[in-house]
Amino acid sequence: AIAASLLANAECRVIYRQEADQLSTTAQALGLTGTEQSLLPGLAVGQGLWKIKSSSYVVQHQLHPDELELFDTRSRML
C-alpha cells in the first residue's frame, strides 16, 4: 500500500527496459499507455522512458568516461 501511494504521488517516473512477463504488472502500476508499454522491451542499455506528469519521453543517458568507470556495474562480469 505504501509503494502504491508513492507511485501515485510521483510526478516524475523513469522506467527502464522490462521483460515481456513483467509488462502488464508494470503498465498497470504506473498507468502506462499501450504505446509506452510497447516501447519498454526494446529499450537499449542507457535508455529509459521518462514520464513527467502527463508527458512521456524516451531518453538516452550519456555519461562522461569518468562516470562510466565509476558506475559500471558489469566490470566484475568481464
Coordinates of N, CA and C in Angstrom, one line a residue:
A1 N 0.8 -1.2 0.0 CA 0.0 0.0 0.0 C 0.9 1.3 0.0
I2 N 2.0 1.2 0.7 CA 2.9 2.4 0.8 C 3.5 2.6 -0.6
A3 N 4.0 1.5 -1.2 CA 4.6 1.7 -2.5 C 3.6 2.2 -3.5
A4 N 2.4 1.7 -3.5 CA 1.3 2.2 -4.5 C 1.1 3.7 -4.2
S5 N 1.1 4.1 -3.0 CA 0.9 5.5 -2.7 C 2.0 6.4 -3.2
L6 N 3.2 5.9 -3.0 CA 4.4 6.7 -3.5 C 4.3 6.8 -5.0
L7 N 4.0 5.7 -5.7 CA 3.9 5.8 -7.2 C 2.8 6.7 -7.6
A8 N 1.7 6.7 -6.9 CA 0.6 7.6 -7.3 C 0.9 9.1 -7.1
N9 N 1.8 9.4 -6.2 CA 2.1 10.8 -5.9 C 3.4 11.2 -6.7
A10 N 4.1 10.4 -7.4 CA 5.3 10.7 -8.1 C 4.9 11.4 -9.4
E11 N 5.4 12.6 -9.7 CA 5.2 13.3 -10.9 C 6.2 13.0 -12.0
C12 N 7.3 12.4 -11.6 CA 8.4 12.1 -12.5 C 8.8 10.6 -12.3
R13 N 8.6 9.8 -13.3 CA 9.0 8.4 -13.2 C 9.9 8.0 -14.3
V14 N 10.9 7.3 -14.0 CA 11.9 6.8 -15.0 C 11.8 5.3 -15.0
I15 N 11.5 4.7 -16.2 CA 11.2 3.3 -16.3 C 12.2 2.8 -17.4
Y16 N 12.9 1.7 -17.0 CA 13.9 1.1 -17.8 C 13.3 -0.2 -18.5
R17 N 14.1 -0.8 -19.3 CA 13.7 -2.0 -20.0 C 13.0 -3.0 -19.1
Q18 N 11.9 -3.5 -19.6 CA 11.2 -4.6 -18.8 C 11.0 -5.8 -19.7
E19 N 11.1 -6.9 -19.1 CA 10.9 -8.2 -19.9 C 9.4 -8.3 -20.1
A20 N 9.0 -9.1 -21.1 CA 7.6 -9.3 -21.5 C 6.7 -9.8 -20.4
D21 N 7.2 -10.7 -19.6 CA 6.4 -11.2 -18.5 C 6.1 -10.2 -17.4
Q22 N 6.8 -9.1 -17.4 CA 6.7 -8.0 -16.3 C 5.8 -6.9 -16.8
L23 N 5.6 -6.8 -18.1 CA 5.0 -5.6 -18.7 C 3.6 -5.3 -18.2
S24 N 2.7 -6.3 -18.0 CA 1.4 -6.0 -17.6 C 1.3 -5.4 -16.2
T25 N 2.1 -6.0 -15.3 CA 2.2 -5.5 -13.9 C 2.7 -4.1 -13.9
T26 N 3.8 -3.9 -14.6 CA 4.4 -2.5 -14.6 C 3.5 -1.5 -15.2
A27 N 2.8 -1.9 -16.3 CA 1.9 -0.9 -17.0 C 0.7 -0.6 -16.1
Q28 N 0.2 -1.6 -15.4 CA -0.9 -1.3 -14.5 C -0.5 -0.4 -13.3
A29 N 0.6 -0.7 -12.7 CA 1.1 0.0 -11.5 C 1.4 1.5 -11.9
L30 N 1.9 1.7 -13.1 CA 2.4 3.0 -13.5 C 1.4 3.8 -14.4
G31 N 0.3 3.1 -14.8 CA -0.6 3.7 -15.7 C -0.1 4.0 -17.0
L32 N 0.7 3.1 -17.6 CA 1.3 3.2 -18.9 C 0.2 3.0 -20.0
T33 N 0.4 3.8 -21.1 CA -0.5 3.6 -22.3 C 0.1 2.4 -23.0
G34 N -0.7 2.0 -24.0 CA -0.3 0.8 -24.9 C 1.0 1.1 -25.6
T35 N 1.1 2.4 -26.1 CA 2.4 2.8 -26.8 C 3.6 2.8 -25.9
E36 N 3.4 3.3 -24.7 CA 4.5 3.3 -23.7 C 4.9 1.9 -23.3
Q37 N 3.9 1.0 -23.1 CA 4.2 -0.3 -22.8 C 4.9 -1.1 -23.9
S38 N 4.6 -0.8 -25.1 CA 5.2 -1.5 -26.3 C 6.7 -1.0 -26.5
L39 N 7.0 0.2 -25.9 CA 8.4 0.7 -26.1 C 9.4 0.0 -25.1
L40 N 8.9 -0.4 -24.0 CA 9.8 -0.9 -22.9 C 10.7 -2.1 -23.3
P41 N 10.2 -3.1 -23.9 CA 11.0 -4.3 -24.2 C 12.2 -3.9 -25.2
G42 N 12.0 -2.9 -26.0 CA 13.0 -2.6 -27.0 C 14.0 -1.5 -26.6
L43 N 13.9 -1.0 -25.3 CA 14.9 0.0 -24.9 C 16.3 -0.7 -24.7
A44 N 17.3 0.1 -25.1 CA 18.7 -0.4 -25.1 C 19.3 0.0 -23.7
V45 N 20.5 -0.4 -23.5 CA 21.2 0.0 -22.3 C 21.4 1.5 -22.3
G46 N 21.0 2.1 -21.2 CA 21.2 3.6 -21.1 C 19.9 4.3 -21.6
Q47 N 18.9 3.6 -22.0 CA 17.7 4.3 -22.4 C 16.6 4.1 -21.4
G48 N 15.8 5.1 -21.2 CA 14.7 5.0 -20.3 C 13.5 5.7 -20.8
L49 N 12.3 5.3 -20.3 CA 11.1 6.1 -20.6 C 10.8 7.0 -19.4
W50 N 10.9 8.3 -19.7 CA 10.6 9.3 -18.6 C 9.2 9.7 -18.7
K51 N 8.4 9.6 -17.7 CA 7.1 10.1 -17.6 C 7.1 11.3 -16.7
I52 N 6.8 12.5 -17.2 CA 6.8 13.7 -16.3 C 5.4 14.3 -16.5
K53 N 4.7 14.1 -15.4 CA 3.2 14.5 -15.3 C 2.5 13.7 -16.4
S54 N 2.0 14.3 -17.4 CA 1.2 13.6 -18.5 C 2.0 13.5 -19.8
S55 N 3.3 13.9 -19.8 CA 4.2 13.8 -20.9 C 5.2 12.6 -20.8
S56 N 5.5 12.0 -21.9 CA 6.4 10.9 -21.9 C 7.5 11.1 -22.9
Y57 N 8.8 10.7 -22.6 CA 9.9 10.9 -23.4 C 10.8 9.6 -23.3
V58 N 11.4 9.2 -24.5 CA 12.4 8.2 -24.4 C 13.7 9.0 -24.4
V59 N 14.5 8.7 -23.4 CA 15.8 9.4 -23.1 C 17.0 8.5 -23.2
Q60 N 18.0 8.9 -23.8 CA 19.3 8.2 -23.9 C 20.2 8.9 -22.9
H61 N 20.6 8.2 -21.8 CA 21.5 8.7 -20.8 C 22.9 8.7 -21.4
Q62 N 23.6 9.8 -21.1 CA 25.0 9.9 -21.6 C 25.9 10.2 -20.4
L63 N 27.0 9.4 -20.2 CA 27.9 9.6 -19.1 C 29.3 10.0 -19.6
H64 N 29.9 10.8 -18.9 CA 31.3 11.1 -19.1 C 32.1 9.9 -18.8
P65 N 33.2 9.6 -19.5 CA 34.0 8.4 -19.3 C 34.4 8.2 -17.8
D66 N 34.6 9.2 -17.1 CA 34.9 9.0 -15.6 C 33.7 8.5 -14.9
E67 N 32.5 9.0 -15.3 CA 31.3 8.5 -14.6 C 31.0 7.1 -15.0
L68 N 31.3 6.7 -16.3 CA 31.1 5.4 -16.8 C 31.9 4.4 -16.0
E69 N 33.2 4.7 -15.8 CA 34.1 3.9 -15.0 C 33.6 3.7 -13.5
L70 N 33.1 4.8 -13.0 CA 32.7 4.8 -11.6 C 31.4 4.0 -11.4
F71 N 30.5 4.0 -12.4 CA 29.2 3.4 -12.2 C 29.0 2.1 -13.1
D72 N 30.1 1.6 -13.6 CA 30.0 0.4 -14.4 C 29.7 -0.8 -13.5
T73 N 28.5 -1.3 -13.6 CA 28.1 -2.5 -12.8 C 28.4 -3.8 -13.4
R74 N 28.9 -3.8 -14.7 CA 29.3 -5.0 -15.4 C 30.7 -5.4 -15.3
S75 N 31.6 -4.6 -14.6 CA 33.0 -4.8 -14.6 C 33.4 -6.2 -14.0
R76 N 32.7 -6.6 -13.0 CA 33.0 -7.9 -12.4 C 32.6 -9.1 -13.2
M77 N 31.8 -8.9 -14.2 CA 31.4 -10.0 -15.1 C 32.4 -10.2 -16.2
L78 N 33.2 -9.3 -16.4 CA 34.2 -9.4 -17.5 C 35.5 -10.1 -17.1

